Amino acid sequence: MAQTERRDAPELPDFSLLKRLARDQLIFLLEQLPGKKDLFIDADLMSPLDRIANVTILKQHEVDKLYKVELKQIVSNSDQLCFLIRPRIQTVKWISELVNSDKAAGRFRRYKIIFTPQKFYACETVLEEQGVYGDVTTDEWNFYILPLDDDILSLELPEFFRDNFLEGDQRWVTTGGSALHLLQSVYGSFSKFYGIGRCAKMVYESWRELMEEGEQRTKQPEFAKVFLIDRDVDFVTPLCSQVVYEGLVDDIFRIKCGSVEFGPDVTSSDKSIKVMLNSQDKVFNEIRNEHFSNVFGFLSQKAKNLQTAYDKRRGMDIQQMKAFVADELKGLKQEHRLLSLHIGASESMMKKKTKQDFQELLKTEHSLLEGFEVRECITCIEEHINRQVSMIDSLRLLCLLSITENGLLSKDYRSLKAQYLQSYGIQHLLTFANLKQLGLLQEQQTGETLTVMESKVGKLVNDKTAGKLTDAFSSLAKKSNFRALSKKLALVPKSGEEYDLRVPRDMAYVFSGAYIPLSCKLIEQVLERDGWTGLEEVTRMLNGQEFAVTGGSSSSEARNKTDAQRIVLVMFLGGCTFSEISALRFLGKERGCRFIVITTAITNSARLLEALLDSHP
Amino acid sequence: MAFVTANWNPLGEAFYRKIELYEMGWNLKDGLRDCLVAAAPYGGPIALLKERNRRSPSARPQLEIYSSSGLPLASFPWKSGVVKQLGWTVSDDLLCVQEDGTVLVYDLFGGFKRHFSMGNEVSQSQVLETKIFHSPYGTGVAILTGTLRFTLATNIDDIKLRRLPEIPGLQGAPSSWAVLTQDRQCKVLVASESHLFILDNTACTPVTPPGFSPEAPSIVHICVSFSYKYLALLTDSGHVWMGTSNLKEKLSEVDTKIKTPPKQMAWCRRPKSQQPSAVVMWDGLLLVVGECKETIKYHLDDESILVPELDSVRIISGTHHELLQEVPGACEEIFKIASMAPGALLLEAHKEYEKESQKADEYLREIKEQSLLSEAVRQCVEAAGHEHEPETQKTLLRAASFGKCFLSNFPPEQFVSMCRDLRVLNAVRDYTVGIPLTHTQFKQMTVQVLIDRLVYRKLYPLAIEVCRYLKTPEYQGVSRVLKHWACYKVQQKEESDEVIAKSVSVKLADAAGISYSEIATKAYESGRTELAIKLLEFEPRSGEQVPLLLKMKKSPLALSKAIESGDTDLVYTVVMYLKNELNRGDFFMMLRNQPVALSLYRQFCKHQEQETLKDLFNQDDDHEELGNFYVKASYKEQRLEARIALLQSAVDEYYKAKNEFSAKATEDEMRLLRFQRKLEEEKGEPLVGFSLHDTMTMLLSVGLHKQAEQLYKDFKVPDKRFWWLKLKALAEKEDWEELEKFAKSKKSPIGYLPFVEVCIKHHNKYEAKKYVSKVTPEQKVKAHLAVGDVEGAAEAAIERRNESEISTVLSRCSATTDHILVERLNRAKATAAKK
């Protein structure tokens, strides 16, 4: 049952090179400020930085003390302060205030801000407005991509989602383009681009511009195809509970930058342990893509195997024993340690997940996806809210309900919102405003009112703007069309059929056989058709914005079936879930190709919704 | 080949030759008499100022500019002050130094560019003499003032005036002086009578040239070589002393036997030349002096001037333009009478070959025997480069090509590049172009500069031909020329915007790396805004268009172009610019039409200017967002009154936005806040800020049942919620008595299974059991199992004859202890299945 790689699977490029590049640049930047210095790091950069350059390396380059940026008064005696931050206005403002207070106190220090992955004009404007532009030097650390695993690359920009889709702030688009450009310049060109979504298109344009400006390097392509997809094309998938092992671990323990902290309940000791979760972990590598129900069986089998391996010791002579201790024991011990950790984690998850609540939650979710017994689902959600089971889960179910049903009936919309406010407070008025704007939670609108409105407005203004306005309207009233899409693409398998989760039939296994992730299905279909032909109706329901372009290197010799031709780069703009990655891995195995996922960040339902809360400061 | 050597004159070991370059195309009445003349080096243009000494204001002197071949480039009457000196900069601009020290700069076509002053001191004491010189730092101007002091500017593009120290004991004007560039510094060498001084930034040092006897008569002329390496001095006794300019070495001393002061003197030597030599010019006489006692005399018919070059001297008279140079080694080897040099033999061999004579073989054999054939080819190629006549060039190149045939692995580069160079050189030497460059000069000046000069002379087609012919990379070659052409084109006032825009776009269409924004900037600078906008349309990178559009005050266009570029930084730049430029209303209006810019600005305001954010929403009548804005603001407020006031504003906005739901919810919140505060004051429980649900839980947990009930009624809390809430709160408190009372108060809307479960959760089986009987039949099994009553569960399941329920119970039975029960269940299951 353990999924083994196909023998003919193509080799993946070596992404550790990206880390090395980033490290070298960082060291170069640190040396630009010679002498001892204190380094202030944005909290969310800590983990990514740790993967690039650890404390020892930083100390080697005269970093004296390390601080987390907390937007508070600082206690540092150093004469040189270096800030390693994301280009955010509030952080820059904080630094400006710090500089100004030093100035007022007559204290002289040198300040250097290193923006990563790039600096924004707005940040410089703030420095200027606060009158400290001349007092600080700024630099860029072009750390665009953090390789999380052999096949997962992350931009580590969780704010991409909110900024781009909610606030309409497109400044990260160029970052996406630069990341692609970086990959291209290190690993070779792309032969074909597919994409769907407004942001995807812009990222593609941004990449193209960069490529046209820079020198052309014709390298053998490492990635044949690139697929760009906006998160708002498919909101259903990230809103579903994850049941594949890696996704489940993320949902429950939250994987941060490829590592997870298992608490005392998992480690069965009194301290927490941080574990890196990637393909280096042999135990994890074999279960990460498995449906959770299979994991226990697998782990116990594994434990038995391990025992047999240990048992080999018996009846060994001295020589053999020596070899055993030298070669195998260490590996076995390591495996043993990991195995016990994962067993602990599974137990802990089992405890949570076999509870009645969770079973009901799953049942509700599946009913919603199928569009079956919706009334009961609403009652369930209501009870869920009333009992204050979980703020995020309730919100998640509400959104799922709205998307699958193309919006809520007026009556339900009001009453559910009112109940939610009673449970969790009025500040969620803002949350609801955000969800509505994104089309995640809205009132049902009859199609007629919309077309009437459109044609009215269309008459008022000339054609060109009318087009834009229609765009605006369609985004205002984003119809998810989930039901129709699901039918068209056969996302929900017929109910009643038994689904053997041990032998996955299709990508639906990542959701217990109840649903094939829309995003992954789109990728499968487009790759199969080598474009969007035949999917016109689907793209229309997804608001269009699809494209397929033959890429930069039009070299015909690249046409031959090299390994590279079977590597597909999938870029998720706004985040992707582990379930999607598992589904793509499955698809890759079926089709004899490999997928590399590059995402602005790893997301799940909780992260997605938390990004949309307007929590008070 | 007697004719080649016809104009050769021997001087010591070397030969000198004088070649006619052009018959001048100009028509000067009095030749160069009474003219101030300046000719630029490297075959540059010639400037003439006629009749400059006539001071009557009615007759203004005429300033004329010609090419080296005497074709007129510009002519205009001189209207400014008295000109002391004309000179050319390294980039072919004309400098006119006036008496008062003002320097006027004109371009090649007489267009005024700018002027600068050489300082107060100069303008007060007037200019006595001036020299314009070239150094690695650019073009410099040196001035000797009426007070006998020197003022120096090393680079006129970056003027730093330097006043040199005084020369002690200097009575009258020095007899001669020159500017030297040495040790990365510009110095002035001054001769006064028999004394010689060097002036640098700090000091005035008297010097003596080696081998120059102290009782020697006074120096009347100083001349420095083109490279500043050599120095020649002429004394009033007619002696010429030649040496290195660092005054460390004497090269020769020759008696000219002419004691009248000369008109001009210039070095005539080439890099790697055989001997130092200078040319001295008197009225009607030109003398070449070298190392030996002899001199070469040339007769001059006409008033002439000497133009020193890197490798020769040019002589310009009213009618002719000639070149005087030492015959280059390669040419000498080949053409010298009875020369047996390999090159000469090869040329001879080729000549015989053309005549189909077998002597060709003899000559060739002779060269080959000495294995000097490659040397012979090299000589012919090199000599071709130095020859001026295309016929001679061809003869030599043919000979070289002939010789090459007998060599197996002779590298062809030298031959090929020489052919190319000569083709270009012959083209620019043409009478109509008039740039008489020698090959040595061409190599020194580089192709880049030559193209610049062609562009500067507006010879665009020729420049492009040269680029294409020499295969210059497009960025540096064709594209650059086209850009210059377009920049010139857009300044032509007589043509309409459409015509110009069209012709520019047609010509530039397929050229790589053209920056249309640069051309548009030029158009804008010459006052053609509309044309500039048209040209910008051709710019493919919208980012490039933005700065100029802003400069032209086309802000809406700039903003939309910035957005088009997808570069948010650029959008910010424009937005910030507009914010300062426009009044607030206009600014907001503009943002309103550009959603991308608006959302960017909103993001900025969220952190920097909260109030502006409010104004923005106000402007748009976006009441919904305003409502949200107030709600958000209310959290930041600590004082309850202010908080409620903000919420009230939110309510008003929500009503305006016709969002009754939000308005009602906000009103409820205000009511809740007031209620919470009242209770807080009365009971001392911290409540403010909790949600309704949490407030009720809180109240119940401290036993304030009445108040909780009140909220339940006032806020129309659904029954189910209240029951759940109370159930949990009481269980939490373990107030089982109250719980029982509550259960009995009326029929539970949530059923009684939750009661069972909640009790179990708090480990009170006893209480849980109390509610099992109340549970609906469907949930009975679950309830029994929850309290651990397997038998009860079995009973219920069997009664209901529900297969799955029976299975559930079975899974909870252990085969050993509940033996009988299991059997019963199995039987029941069988019957249930049968049905």
PDB file of N, CA and C in Angstrom, chain B residues 87-123:
ATOM      1  N   GLY B  87      38.605  77.795 -31.051  1.00  0.00           N
ATOM      2  CA  GLY B  87      39.164  76.458 -30.835  1.00  0.00           C
ATOM      3  C   GLY B  87      38.054  75.430 -30.824  1.00  0.00           C
ATOM      4  N   TRP B  88      38.440  74.178 -30.980  1.00  0.00           N
ATOM      5  CA  TRP B  88      37.443  73.094 -31.035  1.00  0.00           C
ATOM      6  C   TRP B  88      37.600  72.170 -29.845  1.00  0.00           C
ATOM      7  N   THR B  89      36.482  71.677 -29.357  1.00  0.00           N
ATOM      8  CA  THR B  89      36.557  70.721 -28.261  1.00  0.00           C
ATOM      9  C   THR B  89      36.727  69.323 -28.850  1.00  0.00           C
ATOM     10  N   VAL B  90      36.951  68.338 -27.961  1.00  0.00           N
ATOM     11  CA  VAL B  90      37.116  66.963 -28.423  1.00  0.00           C
ATOM     12  C   VAL B  90      35.844  66.438 -29.075  1.00  0.00           C
ATOM     13  N   SER B  91      34.708  67.021 -28.731  1.00  0.00           N
ATOM     14  CA  SER B  91      33.479  66.530 -29.341  1.00  0.00           C
ATOM     15  C   SER B  91      32.979  67.471 -30.435  1.00  0.00           C
ATOM     16  N   ASP B  92      33.932  68.157 -31.111  1.00  0.00           N
ATOM     17  CA  ASP B  92      33.597  68.996 -32.253  1.00  0.00           C
ATOM     18  C   ASP B  92      32.640  70.147 -31.939  1.00  0.00           C
ATOM     19  N   ASP B  93      32.801  70.747 -30.773  1.00  0.00           N
ATOM     20  CA  ASP B  93      32.087  71.985 -30.500  1.00  0.00           C
ATOM     21  C   ASP B  93      33.068  73.136 -30.647  1.00  0.00           C
ATOM     22  N   LEU B  94      32.550  74.270 -31.111  1.00  0.00           N
ATOM     23  CA  LEU B  94      33.418  75.423 -31.321  1.00  0.00           C
ATOM     24  C   LEU B  94      33.438  76.297 -30.072  1.00  0.00           C
ATOM     25  N   LEU B  95      34.642  76.656 -29.640  1.00  0.00           N
ATOM     26  CA  LEU B  95      34.788  77.561 -28.492  1.00  0.00           C
ATOM     27  C   LEU B  95      35.275  78.911 -29.005  1.00  0.00           C
ATOM     28  N   CYS B  96      34.607  79.982 -28.592  1.00  0.00           N
ATOM     29  CA  CYS B  96      35.053  81.315 -28.957  1.00  0.00           C
ATOM     30  C   CYS B  96      35.384  82.042 -27.671  1.00  0.00           C
ATOM     31  N   VAL B  97      36.676  82.338 -27.470  1.00  0.00           N
ATOM     32  CA  VAL B  97      37.088  83.008 -26.244  1.00  0.00           C
ATOM     33  C   VAL B  97      37.106  84.507 -26.503  1.00  0.00           C
ATOM     34  N   GLN B  98      36.351  85.245 -25.728  1.00  0.00           N
ATOM     35  CA  GLN B  98      36.273  86.697 -25.920  1.00  0.00           C
ATOM     36  C   GLN B  98      37.283  87.409 -25.040  1.00  0.00           C
ATOM     37  N   GLU B  99      37.469  88.658 -25.368  1.00  0.00           N
ATOM     38  CA  GLU B  99      38.395  89.513 -24.642  1.00  0.00           C
ATOM     39  C   GLU B  99      38.129  89.521 -23.132  1.00  0.00           C
ATOM     40  N   ASP B 100      36.836  89.510 -22.782  1.00  0.00           N
ATOM     41  CA  ASP B 100      36.484  89.600 -21.365  1.00  0.00           C
ATOM     42  C   ASP B 100      36.492  88.249 -20.658  1.00  0.00           C
ATOM     43  N   GLY B 101      36.980  87.239 -21.338  1.00  0.00           N
ATOM     44  CA  GLY B 101      37.087  85.933 -20.693  1.00  0.00           C
ATOM     45  C   GLY B 101      35.823  85.095 -20.797  1.00  0.00           C
ATOM     46  N   THR B 102      34.813  85.596 -21.463  1.00  0.00           N
ATOM     47  CA  THR B 102      33.620  84.772 -21.660  1.00  0.00           C
ATOM     48  C   THR B 102      33.899  83.792 -22.802  1.00  0.00           C
ATOM     49  N   VAL B 103      33.502  82.561 -22.614  1.00  0.00           N
ATOM     50  CA  VAL B 103      33.701  81.566 -23.658  1.00  0.00           C
ATOM     51  C   VAL B 103      32.334  81.150 -24.174  1.00  0.00           C
ATOM     52  N   LEU B 104      32.138  81.291 -25.469  1.00  0.00           N
ATOM     53  CA  LEU B 104      30.854  80.900 -26.054  1.00  0.00           C
ATOM     54  C   LEU B 104      31.021  79.561 -26.761  1.00  0.00           C
ATOM     55  N   VAL B 105      30.036  78.689 -26.584  1.00  0.00           N
ATOM     56  CA  VAL B 105      30.122  77.357 -27.176  1.00  0.00           C
ATOM     57  C   VAL B 105      29.067  77.218 -28.268  1.00  0.00           C
ATOM     58  N   TYR B 106      29.519  76.845 -29.453  1.00  0.00           N
ATOM     59  CA  TYR B 106      28.602  76.625 -30.577  1.00  0.00           C
ATOM     60  C   TYR B 106      28.753  75.199 -31.066  1.00  0.00           C
ATOM     61  N   ASP B 107      27.707  74.701 -31.673  1.00  0.00           N
ATOM     62  CA  ASP B 107      27.874  73.378 -32.276  1.00  0.00           C
ATOM     63  C   ASP B 107      28.419  73.546 -33.693  1.00  0.00           C
ATOM     64  N   LEU B 108      28.608  72.405 -34.325  1.00  0.00           N
ATOM     65  CA  LEU B 108      29.210  72.339 -35.641  1.00  0.00           C
ATOM     66  C   LEU B 108      28.462  73.177 -36.673  1.00  0.00           C
ATOM     67  N   PHE B 109      27.166  73.345 -36.438  1.00  0.00           N
ATOM     68  CA  PHE B 109      26.351  74.053 -37.413  1.00  0.00           C
ATOM     69  C   PHE B 109      26.035  75.476 -36.959  1.00  0.00           C
ATOM     70  N   GLY B 110      26.861  75.962 -36.070  1.00  0.00           N
ATOM     71  CA  GLY B 110      26.719  77.345 -35.650  1.00  0.00           C
ATOM     72  C   GLY B 110      25.591  77.595 -34.667  1.00  0.00           C
ATOM     73  N   GLY B 111      25.010  76.528 -34.145  1.00  0.00           N
ATOM     74  CA  GLY B 111      23.960  76.698 -33.144  1.00  0.00           C
ATOM     75  C   GLY B 111      24.575  77.025 -31.797  1.00  0.00           C
ATOM     76  N   PHE B 112      24.058  78.062 -31.141  1.00  0.00           N
ATOM     77  CA  PHE B 112      24.617  78.440 -29.841  1.00  0.00           C
ATOM     78  C   PHE B 112      24.211  77.402 -28.809  1.00  0.00           C
ATOM     79  N   LYS B 113      25.186  76.932 -28.011  1.00  0.00           N
ATOM     80  CA  LYS B 113      24.865  75.924 -27.007  1.00  0.00           C
ATOM     81  C   LYS B 113      24.852  76.515 -25.609  1.00  0.00           C
ATOM     82  N   ARG B 114      25.921  77.201 -25.250  1.00  0.00           N
ATOM     83  CA  ARG B 114      25.982  77.764 -23.900  1.00  0.00           C
ATOM     84  C   ARG B 114      27.181  78.684 -23.824  1.00  0.00           C
ATOM     85  N   HIS B 115      27.341  79.333 -22.698  1.00  0.00           N
ATOM     86  CA  HIS B 115      28.553  80.111 -22.515  1.00  0.00           C
ATOM     87  C   HIS B 115      28.982  79.989 -21.066  1.00  0.00           C
ATOM     88  N   PHE B 116      30.220  80.234 -20.834  1.00  0.00           N
ATOM     89  CA  PHE B 116      30.702  80.244 -19.446  1.00  0.00           C
ATOM     90  C   PHE B 116      31.801  81.284 -19.322  1.00  0.00           C
ATOM     91  N   SER B 117      32.097  81.645 -18.107  1.00  0.00           N
ATOM     92  CA  SER B 117      33.084  82.693 -17.892  1.00  0.00           C
ATOM     93  C   SER B 117      34.353  82.101 -17.293  1.00  0.00           C
ATOM     94  N   MET B 118      35.468  82.729 -17.564  1.00  0.00           N
ATOM     95  CA  MET B 118      36.725  82.249 -16.995  1.00  0.00           C
ATOM     96  C   MET B 118      37.057  82.985 -15.700  1.00  0.00           C
ATOM     97  N   GLY B 119      36.074  83.622 -15.134  1.00  0.00           N
ATOM     98  CA  GLY B 119      36.275  84.216 -13.805  1.00  0.00           C
ATOM     99  C   GLY B 119      36.386  85.727 -13.826  1.00  0.00           C
ATOM    100  N   ASN B 120      36.164  86.290 -12.654  1.00  0.00           N
ATOM    101  CA  ASN B 120      36.184  87.755 -12.500  1.00  0.00           C
ATOM    102  C   ASN B 120      37.525  88.364 -12.835  1.00  0.00           C
ATOM    103  N   GLU B 121      38.537  87.687 -12.337  1.00  0.00           N
ATOM    104  CA  GLU B 121      39.873  88.222 -12.492  1.00  0.00           C
ATOM    105  C   GLU B 121      40.183  88.398 -13.973  1.00  0.00           C
ATOM    106  N   VAL B 122      39.779  87.392 -14.766  1.00  0.00           N
ATOM    107  CA  VAL B 122      40.043  87.439 -16.200  1.00  0.00           C
ATOM    108  C   VAL B 122      39.249  88.570 -16.833  1.00  0.00           C
ATOM    109  N   SER B 123      37.978  88.691 -16.442  1.00  0.00           N
ATOM    110  CA  SER B 123      37.154  89.692 -17.103  1.00  0.00           C
ATOM    111  C   SER B 123      37.616  91.103 -16.739  1.00  0.00           C
TER     112      SER B 123
END
